[in-house]
Short mmCIF file of C-alpha atoms and ligand atoms in Angstrom, two decimals:
data_model
loop_
_atom_site.label_atom_id
_atom_site.label_comp_id
_atom_site.label_asym_id
_atom_site.label_seq_id
_atom_site.Cartn_x
_atom_site.Cartn_y
_atom_site.Cartn_z
CA UNK A 320 -2.10 -8.15 -37.70
CA UNK A 321 -3.37 -6.65 -34.47
CA UNK A 322 -0.60 -5.09 -32.34
CA UNK A 323 0.48 -7.03 -29.24
CA UNK A 324 1.88 -4.08 -27.33
CA UNK A 325 -0.12 -1.58 -25.35
CA UNK A 326 0.92 1.98 -24.59
CA UNK A 327 0.04 4.40 -21.82
CA UNK A 328 -3.33 6.08 -22.45
CA UNK A 329 -1.83 9.56 -22.00
CA UNK A 330 0.90 11.83 -23.31
CA UNK A 331 3.23 14.03 -21.29
CA UNK A 332 2.44 17.74 -20.90
CA UNK A 333 4.81 18.82 -18.09
CA UNK A 334 8.18 17.37 -17.10
CA UNK A 335 10.27 17.62 -13.94
CA UNK A 336 14.03 17.24 -14.44
CA UNK A 337 15.90 14.62 -12.41
CA UNK A 338 19.64 14.05 -12.19
CA UNK A 339 22.07 11.31 -11.32
CA UNK A 340 24.68 12.33 -8.74
CA UNK A 341 28.18 10.82 -8.47
CA UNK A 342 28.82 7.64 -6.59
CA UNK A 343 30.86 9.42 -3.92
CA UNK A 344 28.01 11.90 -3.36
CA UNK A 345 25.61 8.99 -2.94
CA UNK A 346 27.97 7.22 -0.53
CA UNK A 347 28.09 10.31 1.62
CA UNK A 348 24.30 10.83 1.36
CA UNK A 349 23.43 7.30 2.52
CA UNK A 350 25.95 7.53 5.39
CA UNK A 351 24.38 10.80 6.51
CA UNK A 352 20.94 9.16 6.17
CA UNK A 353 21.94 6.39 8.58
CA UNK A 354 21.58 3.81 5.76
CA UNK A 355 17.85 4.48 5.73
CA UNK A 356 16.41 5.47 2.34
CA UNK A 357 13.56 7.32 4.13
CA UNK A 358 16.14 9.80 5.44
CA UNK A 359 17.62 10.70 2.04
CA UNK A 360 16.84 14.05 0.50
CA UNK A 361 14.74 13.57 -2.60
CA UNK A 362 17.13 15.87 -4.52
CA UNK A 363 19.83 13.23 -4.04
CA UNK A 364 17.64 10.53 -5.62
CA UNK A 365 17.63 9.69 -9.35
CA UNK A 366 14.68 7.31 -9.81
CA UNK A 367 12.42 7.36 -6.77
CA UNK A 368 10.73 4.02 -6.18
CA UNK A 369 10.36 4.48 -2.42
CA UNK A 370 6.59 4.42 -2.62
CA UNK A 371 3.54 4.75 -4.85
CA UNK A 372 1.92 6.83 -2.09
CA UNK A 373 1.20 10.43 -2.98
CA UNK A 374 3.76 10.26 -5.77
CA UNK A 375 1.20 10.07 -8.60
CA UNK A 376 1.19 12.44 -11.58
CA UNK A 377 -2.18 14.17 -11.79
CA UNK A 378 -4.00 14.67 -15.09
CA UNK A 379 -4.86 17.99 -16.73
CA UNK A 380 -8.45 17.45 -15.57
CA UNK A 381 -7.30 17.01 -11.97
CA UNK A 382 -5.15 20.14 -12.14
CA UNK A 383 -8.12 22.02 -13.58
CA UNK A 384 -10.15 20.64 -10.66
CA UNK A 385 -7.61 22.13 -8.25
CA UNK A 386 -8.68 25.57 -9.51
CA UNK A 387 -12.27 24.71 -8.68
CA UNK A 388 -11.46 24.30 -4.99
CA UNK A 389 -14.18 25.72 -2.75
CA UNK A 390 -12.19 26.52 0.39
CA UNK A 391 -15.20 27.15 2.60
CA UNK A 392 -14.70 25.89 6.14
CA UNK A 393 -18.06 24.12 6.05
CA UNK A 394 -20.02 22.49 3.26
CA UNK A 395 -17.46 22.83 0.45
CA UNK A 396 -18.94 21.81 -2.90
CA UNK A 397 -15.89 19.59 -3.45
CA UNK A 398 -16.84 17.52 -0.41
CA UNK A 399 -20.21 16.75 -1.97
CA UNK A 400 -18.54 15.88 -5.26
CA UNK A 401 -16.14 13.54 -3.43
CA UNK A 402 -18.88 11.90 -1.36
CA UNK A 403 -21.03 11.30 -4.48
CA UNK A 404 -18.04 9.85 -6.33
CA UNK A 405 -17.12 7.52 -3.45
CA UNK A 406 -20.73 6.35 -3.33
CA UNK A 407 -20.89 5.84 -7.11
CA UNK A 408 -17.64 3.88 -7.51
CA UNK A 409 -17.07 2.31 -4.07
CA UNK A 410 -20.70 2.12 -2.99
CA UNK A 411 -20.35 3.58 0.51
CA UNK A 412 -23.13 6.09 1.15
CA UNK A 413 -21.37 7.63 4.17
CA UNK A 414 -18.04 9.30 3.40
CA UNK A 415 -15.85 10.93 6.03
CA UNK A 416 -12.82 12.61 4.46
CA UNK A 417 -9.46 12.28 6.24
CA UNK A 418 -6.02 13.71 5.54
CA UNK A 419 -4.82 10.28 4.37
CA UNK A 420 -5.38 6.57 4.96
CA UNK A 421 -4.04 6.37 8.51
CA UNK A 422 -6.41 9.14 9.56
CA UNK A 423 -9.30 6.86 8.59
CA UNK A 424 -7.61 3.87 10.30
CA UNK A 425 -7.27 5.92 13.47
CA UNK A 426 -10.97 6.84 13.52
CA UNK A 427 -12.12 3.31 12.74
CA UNK A 428 -9.83 1.71 15.35
CA UNK A 429 -10.91 4.17 18.04
CA UNK A 430 -14.57 3.64 17.24
CA UNK A 431 -14.70 -0.12 17.17
CA UNK A 432 -11.74 -1.65 19.05
CA UNK A 433 -11.78 -2.02 22.83
CA UNK A 434 -8.85 -3.12 25.02
CA UNK A 435 -8.55 -6.91 24.89
CA UNK A 436 -10.16 -7.22 21.44
CA UNK A 437 -8.70 -9.26 18.59
CA UNK A 438 -8.45 -8.13 14.98
CA UNK A 439 -7.85 -10.76 12.28
CA UNK A 440 -6.50 -9.64 8.93
CA UNK A 441 -4.95 -10.85 5.68
CA UNK A 442 -1.39 -9.94 6.70
CA UNK A 443 -0.65 -6.74 8.54
CA UNK A 444 0.02 -3.28 7.22
CA UNK A 445 2.27 -1.10 9.38
CA UNK A 446 -0.02 1.85 10.14
CA UNK A 447 -3.20 -0.25 10.16
CA UNK A 448 -1.88 -2.67 12.78
CA UNK A 449 -0.37 0.08 14.90
CA UNK A 450 -3.71 1.89 15.16
CA UNK A 451 -5.37 -1.40 16.07
CA UNK A 452 -2.77 -1.99 18.77
CA UNK A 453 -2.93 1.57 20.11
CA UNK A 454 -6.70 1.07 20.55
CA UNK A 455 -5.96 -2.00 22.68
CA UNK A 456 -6.42 -4.73 20.06
CA UNK A 457 -4.22 -7.67 19.13
CA UNK A 458 -3.70 -8.34 15.44
CA UNK A 459 -3.83 -11.91 14.06
CA UNK A 460 -2.59 -12.85 10.60
CA UNK A 461 -5.12 -15.15 8.88
CA UNK A 462 -3.77 -14.97 5.33
CA UNK A 463 -3.17 -18.24 3.42
CA UNK A 464 0.27 -19.82 3.90
CA UNK A 465 1.12 -19.24 0.22
CA UNK A 466 1.35 -15.51 0.95
CA UNK A 467 4.45 -16.10 3.06
CA UNK A 468 6.19 -18.04 0.29
CA UNK A 469 7.79 -15.69 -2.27
CA UNK A 470 7.94 -18.40 -4.95
CA UNK A 471 4.34 -19.65 -4.70
CA UNK A 472 2.44 -18.88 -7.89
CA UNK A 473 -0.99 -18.81 -6.24
CA UNK A 474 -3.03 -16.25 -8.27
CA UNK A 475 -4.68 -14.83 -5.12
CA UNK A 476 -2.06 -14.75 -2.40
CA UNK A 477 -4.12 -12.15 -0.54
CA UNK A 478 -6.82 -14.70 0.28
CA UNK A 479 -7.89 -15.45 3.82
CA UNK A 480 -7.51 -18.95 5.21
CA UNK A 481 -10.98 -19.54 6.66
CA UNK A 482 -9.67 -22.32 8.89
CA UNK A 483 -7.30 -19.85 10.56
CA UNK A 484 -10.18 -17.40 10.96
CA UNK A 485 -12.46 -20.04 12.44
CA UNK A 486 -9.76 -21.18 14.85
CA UNK A 487 -9.38 -17.63 16.14
CA UNK A 488 -13.13 -17.07 16.44
CA UNK A 489 -13.44 -20.30 18.45
CA UNK A 490 -10.47 -19.35 20.67
CA UNK A 491 -11.43 -15.76 21.57
CA UNK A 492 -15.15 -15.61 20.77
CA UNK A 493 -16.84 -13.52 18.07
CA UNK A 494 -17.80 -10.86 20.62
CA UNK A 495 -14.10 -9.95 21.05
CA UNK A 496 -13.63 -9.44 17.31
CA UNK A 497 -14.82 -5.94 16.35
CA UNK A 498 -14.22 -6.54 12.65
CA UNK A 499 -12.23 -8.48 10.10
CA UNK A 500 -9.53 -6.26 8.61
CA UNK A 501 -9.31 -7.22 4.94
CA UNK A 502 -6.91 -5.58 2.50
CA UNK A 503 -7.21 -5.51 -1.28
CA UNK A 504 -4.45 -5.81 -2.49
CA UNK A 505 -2.10 -6.97 0.27
CA UNK A 506 0.86 -4.60 0.30
CA UNK A 507 3.22 -6.53 2.59
CA UNK A 508 2.63 -9.81 0.75
CA UNK A 509 3.91 -8.19 -2.44
CA UNK A 510 0.84 -6.34 -3.73
CA UNK A 511 -1.11 -9.60 -4.00
CA UNK A 512 -4.86 -9.69 -4.65
CA UNK A 513 -7.74 -11.35 -2.83
CA UNK A 514 -10.32 -13.14 -5.00
CA UNK A 515 -13.95 -12.16 -5.18
CA UNK A 516 -14.86 -15.72 -4.30
CA UNK A 517 -12.73 -15.66 -1.15
CA UNK A 518 -14.27 -12.40 -0.04
CA UNK A 519 -17.74 -13.88 -0.67
CA UNK A 520 -16.82 -16.82 1.56
CA UNK A 521 -15.55 -14.47 4.26
CA UNK A 522 -18.82 -12.52 4.01
CA UNK A 523 -20.81 -15.70 4.46
CA UNK A 524 -18.71 -16.67 7.49
CA UNK A 525 -18.98 -13.15 8.91
CA UNK A 526 -22.76 -13.14 8.54
CA UNK A 527 -23.16 -16.46 10.32
CA UNK A 528 -20.98 -15.21 13.21
CA UNK A 529 -22.26 -11.60 13.27
CA UNK A 530 -18.90 -10.10 12.37
CA UNK A 531 -18.17 -6.91 10.46
CA UNK A 532 -15.80 -6.71 7.49
CA UNK A 533 -13.74 -3.55 7.05
CA UNK A 534 -11.91 -3.28 3.76
CA UNK A 535 -8.60 -1.53 3.26
CA UNK A 536 -9.54 -0.21 -0.19
CA UNK A 537 -6.23 1.61 -0.74
CA UNK A 538 -5.36 -0.47 -3.83
CA UNK A 539 -8.75 -2.11 -4.45
CA UNK A 540 -8.83 -0.91 -8.08
CA UNK A 541 -5.59 -2.80 -8.72
CA UNK A 542 -7.13 -5.78 -6.95
CA UNK A 543 -10.20 -5.54 -9.23
CA UNK A 544 -7.88 -5.62 -12.26
CA UNK A 545 -6.31 -8.89 -11.06
CA UNK A 546 -9.78 -10.35 -10.53
CA UNK A 547 -10.68 -9.43 -14.10
CA UNK A 548 -7.46 -11.02 -15.37
CA UNK A 549 -7.37 -14.14 -13.22
CA UNK A 550 -10.71 -15.11 -11.72
CA UNK A 551 -12.90 -17.48 -13.73
CA UNK A 552 -15.96 -15.76 -15.17
CA UNK A 553 -14.69 -12.19 -14.54
CA UNK A 554 -12.72 -11.59 -17.75
CA UNK A 555 -15.39 -9.64 -19.61
CA UNK A 556 -16.41 -7.34 -16.78
CA UNK A 557 -15.16 -3.75 -16.44
CA UNK A 558 -12.86 -3.07 -13.48
CA UNK A 559 -15.33 -0.47 -12.16
CA UNK A 560 -18.03 -3.12 -11.88
CA UNK A 561 -15.71 -5.57 -10.08
CA UNK A 562 -14.66 -2.83 -7.67
CA UNK A 563 -18.31 -2.27 -6.72
CA UNK A 564 -18.70 -6.01 -6.11
CA UNK A 565 -15.66 -6.10 -3.82
CA UNK A 566 -16.93 -3.17 -1.78
CA UNK A 567 -20.49 -4.49 -1.60
CA UNK A 568 -19.12 -7.35 0.53
CA UNK A 569 -17.72 -4.98 3.16
CA UNK A 570 -19.42 -2.95 5.90
CA UNK A 571 -16.98 -0.12 5.49
CA UNK A 572 -13.60 0.85 4.12
CA UNK A 573 -10.55 2.90 4.92
CA UNK A 574 -8.92 4.54 1.95
CA UNK A 575 -5.60 6.14 1.20
CA UNK A 576 -6.38 8.13 -1.94
CA UNK A 577 -2.63 8.66 -2.33
CA UNK A 578 -2.45 5.32 -4.13
CA UNK A 579 -5.25 4.19 -6.49
CA UNK A 580 -6.94 7.58 -6.64
CA UNK A 581 -4.08 9.35 -8.41
CA UNK A 582 -3.61 12.24 -6.00
CA UNK A 583 -0.81 13.50 -3.77
CA UNK A 584 -2.80 13.68 -0.55
CA UNK A 585 -6.17 12.54 0.77
CA UNK A 586 -8.19 9.67 2.15
CA UNK A 587 -11.60 8.76 3.50
CA UNK A 588 -13.53 6.45 5.75
CA UNK A 589 -16.51 4.92 3.96
CA UNK A 590 -19.38 3.37 5.91
CA UNK A 591 -22.86 1.99 5.44
CA UNK A 592 -24.23 2.17 8.99
CA UNK A 593 -25.52 5.74 9.57
CA UNK A 594 -25.12 5.45 13.35
CA UNK A 595 -21.51 4.41 13.10
CA UNK A 596 -20.94 7.20 10.58
CA UNK A 597 -22.45 9.66 13.05
CA UNK A 598 -19.92 8.55 15.67
CA UNK A 599 -17.11 8.83 13.12
CA UNK A 600 -18.21 12.37 12.28
CA UNK A 601 -18.04 13.14 16.01
CA UNK A 602 -14.45 11.91 16.13
CA UNK A 603 -13.20 13.41 12.87
CA UNK A 604 -13.67 16.95 14.18
CA UNK A 605 -11.31 16.11 17.07
CA UNK A 606 -8.48 14.60 15.05
CA UNK A 607 -8.74 15.69 11.42
CA UNK A 608 -11.03 18.65 10.80
CA UNK A 609 -14.69 19.39 10.13
CA UNK A 610 -16.62 16.45 8.67
CA UNK A 611 -16.83 18.17 5.28
CA UNK A 612 -13.06 18.49 4.82
CA UNK A 613 -11.32 16.13 7.24
CA UNK A 614 -7.88 17.73 7.02
CA UNK A 615 -8.00 18.36 3.28
CA UNK A 616 -8.27 21.52 1.24
CA UNK A 617 -11.33 21.74 -0.99
CA UNK A 618 -9.07 21.47 -4.05
CA UNK A 619 -7.57 18.23 -2.72
CA UNK A 620 -11.03 16.69 -2.44
CA UNK A 621 -11.83 17.80 -5.99
CA UNK A 622 -8.62 16.26 -7.36
CA UNK A 623 -9.40 13.01 -5.54
CA UNK A 624 -12.98 12.89 -6.88
CA UNK A 625 -11.68 13.26 -10.44
CA UNK A 626 -8.83 10.83 -9.74
CA UNK A 627 -11.28 8.14 -8.61
CA UNK A 628 -13.09 8.37 -11.96
CA UNK A 629 -9.83 8.10 -13.91
CA UNK A 630 -8.51 5.28 -11.75
CA UNK A 631 -11.25 2.80 -12.63
CA UNK A 632 -10.82 3.10 -16.40
CA UNK A 633 -9.60 -0.21 -17.78
CA UNK A 634 -7.04 1.45 -20.08
CA UNK A 635 -5.47 3.25 -17.14
CA UNK A 636 -5.20 0.26 -14.88
CA UNK A 637 -3.91 -2.01 -17.66
CA UNK A 638 -1.00 0.40 -18.27
CA UNK A 639 -0.41 0.92 -14.55
CA UNK A 640 -0.16 -2.72 -13.58
CA UNK A 641 1.43 -3.51 -16.97
CA UNK A 642 4.38 -1.25 -16.20
CA UNK A 643 4.97 -2.98 -12.87
CA UNK A 644 4.82 -6.32 -14.66
CA UNK A 645 7.28 -5.08 -17.28
CA UNK A 646 9.88 -4.33 -14.61
CA UNK A 647 9.15 -7.63 -12.88
CA UNK A 648 9.62 -9.62 -16.07
CA UNK A 649 12.94 -7.93 -16.79
CA UNK A 650 14.19 -8.94 -13.34
CA UNK A 651 12.89 -12.48 -13.69
CA UNK A 652 14.72 -12.75 -17.04
CA UNK A 653 17.93 -11.69 -15.23
CA UNK A 654 17.42 -14.41 -12.58
CA UNK A 655 16.80 -11.94 -9.76
CA UNK A 656 14.67 -13.56 -7.04
CA UNK A 657 11.42 -11.58 -6.78
CA UNK A 658 8.08 -12.23 -5.14
CA UNK A 659 5.83 -14.08 -7.58
CA UNK A 660 3.39 -13.41 -9.16
CA UNK A 661 4.39 -9.78 -9.78
CA UNK A 662 2.14 -7.55 -7.67
CA UNK A 663 0.00 -4.55 -8.53
CA UNK A 664 2.03 -1.60 -7.28
CA UNK A 665 5.58 -2.85 -6.89
CA UNK A 666 8.18 -5.48 -7.60
CA UNK A 667 9.50 -7.01 -4.38
CA UNK A 668 13.08 -8.27 -4.31
CA UNK A 669 13.67 -11.31 -2.13
CA UNK A 670 16.56 -9.84 -0.13
CA UNK A 671 17.10 -12.92 2.05
CA UNK A 672 17.77 -15.00 -1.09
CA UNK A 673 19.79 -12.28 -2.81
CA UNK A 674 22.10 -11.76 0.18
CA UNK A 675 22.40 -15.18 1.83
CA UNK A 676 25.62 -14.13 3.62
CA UNK A 677 23.75 -11.55 5.74
CA UNK A 678 21.83 -13.09 8.67
CA UNK A 679 18.29 -11.90 9.32
CA UNK A 680 19.27 -10.04 12.52
CA UNK A 681 21.61 -7.89 10.39
CA UNK A 682 18.71 -6.70 8.19
CA UNK A 683 19.58 -7.89 4.67
CA UNK A 684 16.70 -5.95 3.05
CA UNK A 685 17.74 -2.68 4.69
CA UNK A 686 21.31 -3.29 3.51
CA UNK A 687 20.14 -4.13 0.00
CA UNK A 688 18.06 -0.95 -0.32
CA UNK A 689 21.04 1.14 0.83
CA UNK A 690 23.40 -0.51 -1.59
CA UNK A 691 20.99 -0.22 -4.54
CA UNK A 692 20.91 3.51 -3.86
CA UNK A 693 24.70 3.81 -3.75
CA UNK A 694 25.04 1.76 -6.93
CA UNK A 695 22.45 3.60 -9.02
CA UNK A 696 20.61 6.45 -7.31
CA UNK A 697 17.45 4.30 -7.36
CA UNK A 698 15.57 4.63 -4.06
CA UNK A 699 13.65 1.60 -2.78
CA UNK A 700 12.14 0.64 0.58
CA UNK A 701 12.82 -2.11 3.11
CA UNK A 702 9.84 -4.40 3.77
CA UNK A 703 11.21 -6.96 6.18
CA UNK A 704 11.96 -7.16 9.86
CA UNK A 705 12.77 -3.46 10.26
CA UNK A 706 9.26 -2.66 8.99
CA UNK A 707 7.73 -5.44 11.10
CA UNK A 708 9.05 -3.84 14.31
CA UNK A 709 8.96 -5.42 17.74
CA UNK A 710 6.30 -7.69 19.17
CA UNK A 711 3.89 -5.59 21.25
CA UNK A 712 4.05 -8.08 24.14
CA UNK A 713 7.54 -9.59 24.18
CA UNK A 714 9.41 -6.57 22.81
CA UNK A 715 11.46 -8.89 20.59
CA UNK A 716 12.17 -8.18 16.90
CA UNK A 717 9.51 -9.70 14.69
CA UNK A 718 11.13 -11.82 12.00
CA UNK A 719 8.54 -12.15 9.20
CA UNK A 720 8.94 -14.90 6.62
CA UNK A 721 9.36 -12.27 3.91
CA UNK A 722 12.49 -10.11 3.94
CA UNK A 723 11.90 -7.84 0.96
CA UNK A 724 12.99 -4.69 -0.82
CA UNK A 725 10.15 -2.94 -2.58
CA UNK A 726 10.61 -1.21 -5.93
CA UNK A 727 7.38 0.76 -5.90
CA UNK A 728 6.15 2.34 -9.11
CA UNK A 729 4.47 5.76 -8.90
CA UNK A 730 1.46 6.05 -11.23
CA UNK A 731 1.91 7.87 -14.58
CA UNK A 732 5.35 9.17 -13.54
CA UNK A 733 8.13 7.09 -15.09
CA UNK A 734 8.68 5.62 -18.54
CA UNK A 735 9.71 2.13 -19.58
CA UNK A 736 13.28 3.47 -19.96
CA UNK A 737 13.35 4.22 -16.24
CA UNK A 738 12.28 0.64 -15.63
CA UNK A 739 15.14 -0.61 -17.82
CA UNK A 740 17.68 1.46 -15.88
CA UNK A 741 16.23 0.16 -12.62
CA UNK A 742 16.47 -3.47 -13.72
CA UNK A 743 20.10 -2.96 -14.74
CA UNK A 744 20.84 -1.36 -11.37
CA UNK A 745 19.47 -4.38 -9.50
CA UNK A 746 21.57 -6.70 -11.69
CA UNK A 747 24.62 -4.60 -10.86
CA UNK A 748 24.01 -4.93 -7.12
CA UNK A 749 23.46 -8.66 -7.55
CA UNK A 750 26.83 -9.07 -9.25
CA UNK A 751 28.58 -7.12 -6.46
CA UNK A 752 26.56 -8.69 -3.68
CA UNK A 753 29.48 -10.14 -1.71
CA UNK A 754 30.55 -6.60 -0.82
CA UNK A 755 27.17 -5.73 0.80
CA UNK A 756 27.43 -5.70 4.62
CA UNK A 757 24.78 -6.19 7.28
CA UNK A 758 23.53 -3.34 9.48
CA UNK A 759 22.76 -2.69 13.12
CA UNK A 760 20.63 -0.01 14.78
CA UNK A 761 22.22 3.25 15.78
CA UNK A 762 18.83 4.78 16.66
CA UNK A 763 15.50 2.96 16.91
CA UNK A 764 12.27 4.97 17.21
CA UNK A 765 9.40 3.59 19.29
CA UNK A 766 6.66 3.71 16.65
CA UNK A 767 6.89 2.68 12.97
CA UNK A 768 10.63 2.48 13.38
CA UNK A 769 11.44 1.98 9.69
CA UNK A 770 10.57 5.60 8.87
CA UNK A 771 13.22 7.27 11.02
CA UNK A 772 15.65 4.58 12.22
CA UNK A 773 19.39 5.04 11.73
CA UNK A 774 21.86 2.21 11.15
CA UNK A 775 25.58 1.55 10.92
CA UNK A 776 27.39 -1.22 9.02
CA UNK A 777 28.49 -4.21 11.10
N1 LIG B 1610 -3.11 0.68 3.91
C1 LIG B 1610 -2.22 0.28 3.00
C2 LIG B 1610 -2.39 -1.06 2.36
C3 LIG B 1610 -1.14 1.11 2.66
O1 LIG B 1610 -0.26 0.68 1.77
C4 LIG B 1610 -1.01 2.37 3.30
C5 LIG B 1610 0.13 3.23 3.01
C6 LIG B 1610 -1.97 2.74 4.24
C7 LIG B 1610 -3.01 1.88 4.51
C8 LIG B 1610 -1.88 4.05 4.99
O2 LIG B 1610 -2.20 5.10 4.15
O3 LIG B 1610 -0.08 6.42 3.98
O4 LIG B 1610 -2.29 7.40 3.32
O5 LIG B 1610 -1.75 7.01 5.70
N2 LIG B 1610 1.15 2.84 2.40
C9 LIG B 1610 2.28 3.64 1.99
C10 LIG B 1610 3.29 2.73 1.33
C11 LIG B 1610 2.87 4.47 3.06
O6 LIG B 1610 4.37 3.24 1.00
O7 LIG B 1610 3.01 1.55 1.11
P1 LIG B 1610 -1.53 6.54 4.31
#
């Protein structure tokens, strides 16, 4: 009989000890952190599911690549390796390295967005939207309604609603839309994919209205995996081939290599248009570094080039997304409300449903993340109205439909046993939920407030 289970396509060569502190230590730590898990010291955390960004474990090949760093100021051989690899796997012939994803978002927003412009996208991401707004643009969410419903089982909740897009184009005019900002997968919707067919339809629409498509390719490999698993006719195709197809439909891409590409730092802006790339290379020297390193060391570019190759292997991505699914299924079995279907990089707890006694203005997801930490030492992240921030025009709190806590799984870092402990910790919080109290701001930063805000219990 053929085995039903799969296992990680690697074995462990180096380990980093972690420890569980006492409950009273954790109570003191979260108080000192203003009930914000971003302000905890990592030494006080047991299982760190804050983010999958830059938290990846690199392979022996990547570490060997680090020793091959060519730290020349100009023309490092690792830049050429990276640019060739981006072209081979993502299909963008012009590659401008940046220190991480938001560096690329900054360049792209500055290049293309003018004050008064409108940028439609399949749900916002925090840094992406902020750079669009700082450049004078207004972001418009054109994702399908299913994306805002945590219980909808739509297989491609990252899809764009073309009616919403068309309505916006008719209202503001195509000339005020510098590009369509399309993410694969959609982080804030729960790590949900966009289908190849939907992106083809968007491309067709964009061509007829002379619009550009810019892809947020941060987790596009995970998106390609979901296409292989769920989209009719795609089941036999390698993930690497599907990734190329996704990218072929876009005019350019911003990339945070800290996710899919299995590194701890790095990103790039990928473009087709040589003139636009020339302008981007003019800007990168102002904000990041020379166009052949963009804020990265040569060794970082080498590790990212090797990481890209490893990231598109089907065995890798099956185990990566499979581990996230494993945790999700454990929570579903325990009747914990989570965003469905389980996403590519994280399991998202539906905090509004878990803590119905805490009103939205008292930040139930922030309170849930804090109490999960106190209960278990597991660190998660709020993805609700604290993350959504204030409306750029009215200054009022944005109250998104989704009020979530994200259990984000770093790649190749934790074992299934860590997932079991995490699931039990969430169950524990759920059974003590009546004791969880709402929070109010003690300090609210102006930009991306979730990173550094401080709270106190109400
Ligand atoms: N786009 C998406 C979809 C992201 O998830 C992120 C980062 C970025 C862009 C920005 O990239 O961090 O390299 O500057 N997401 C991290 C997270 C921070 O935890 O989800 P960056």
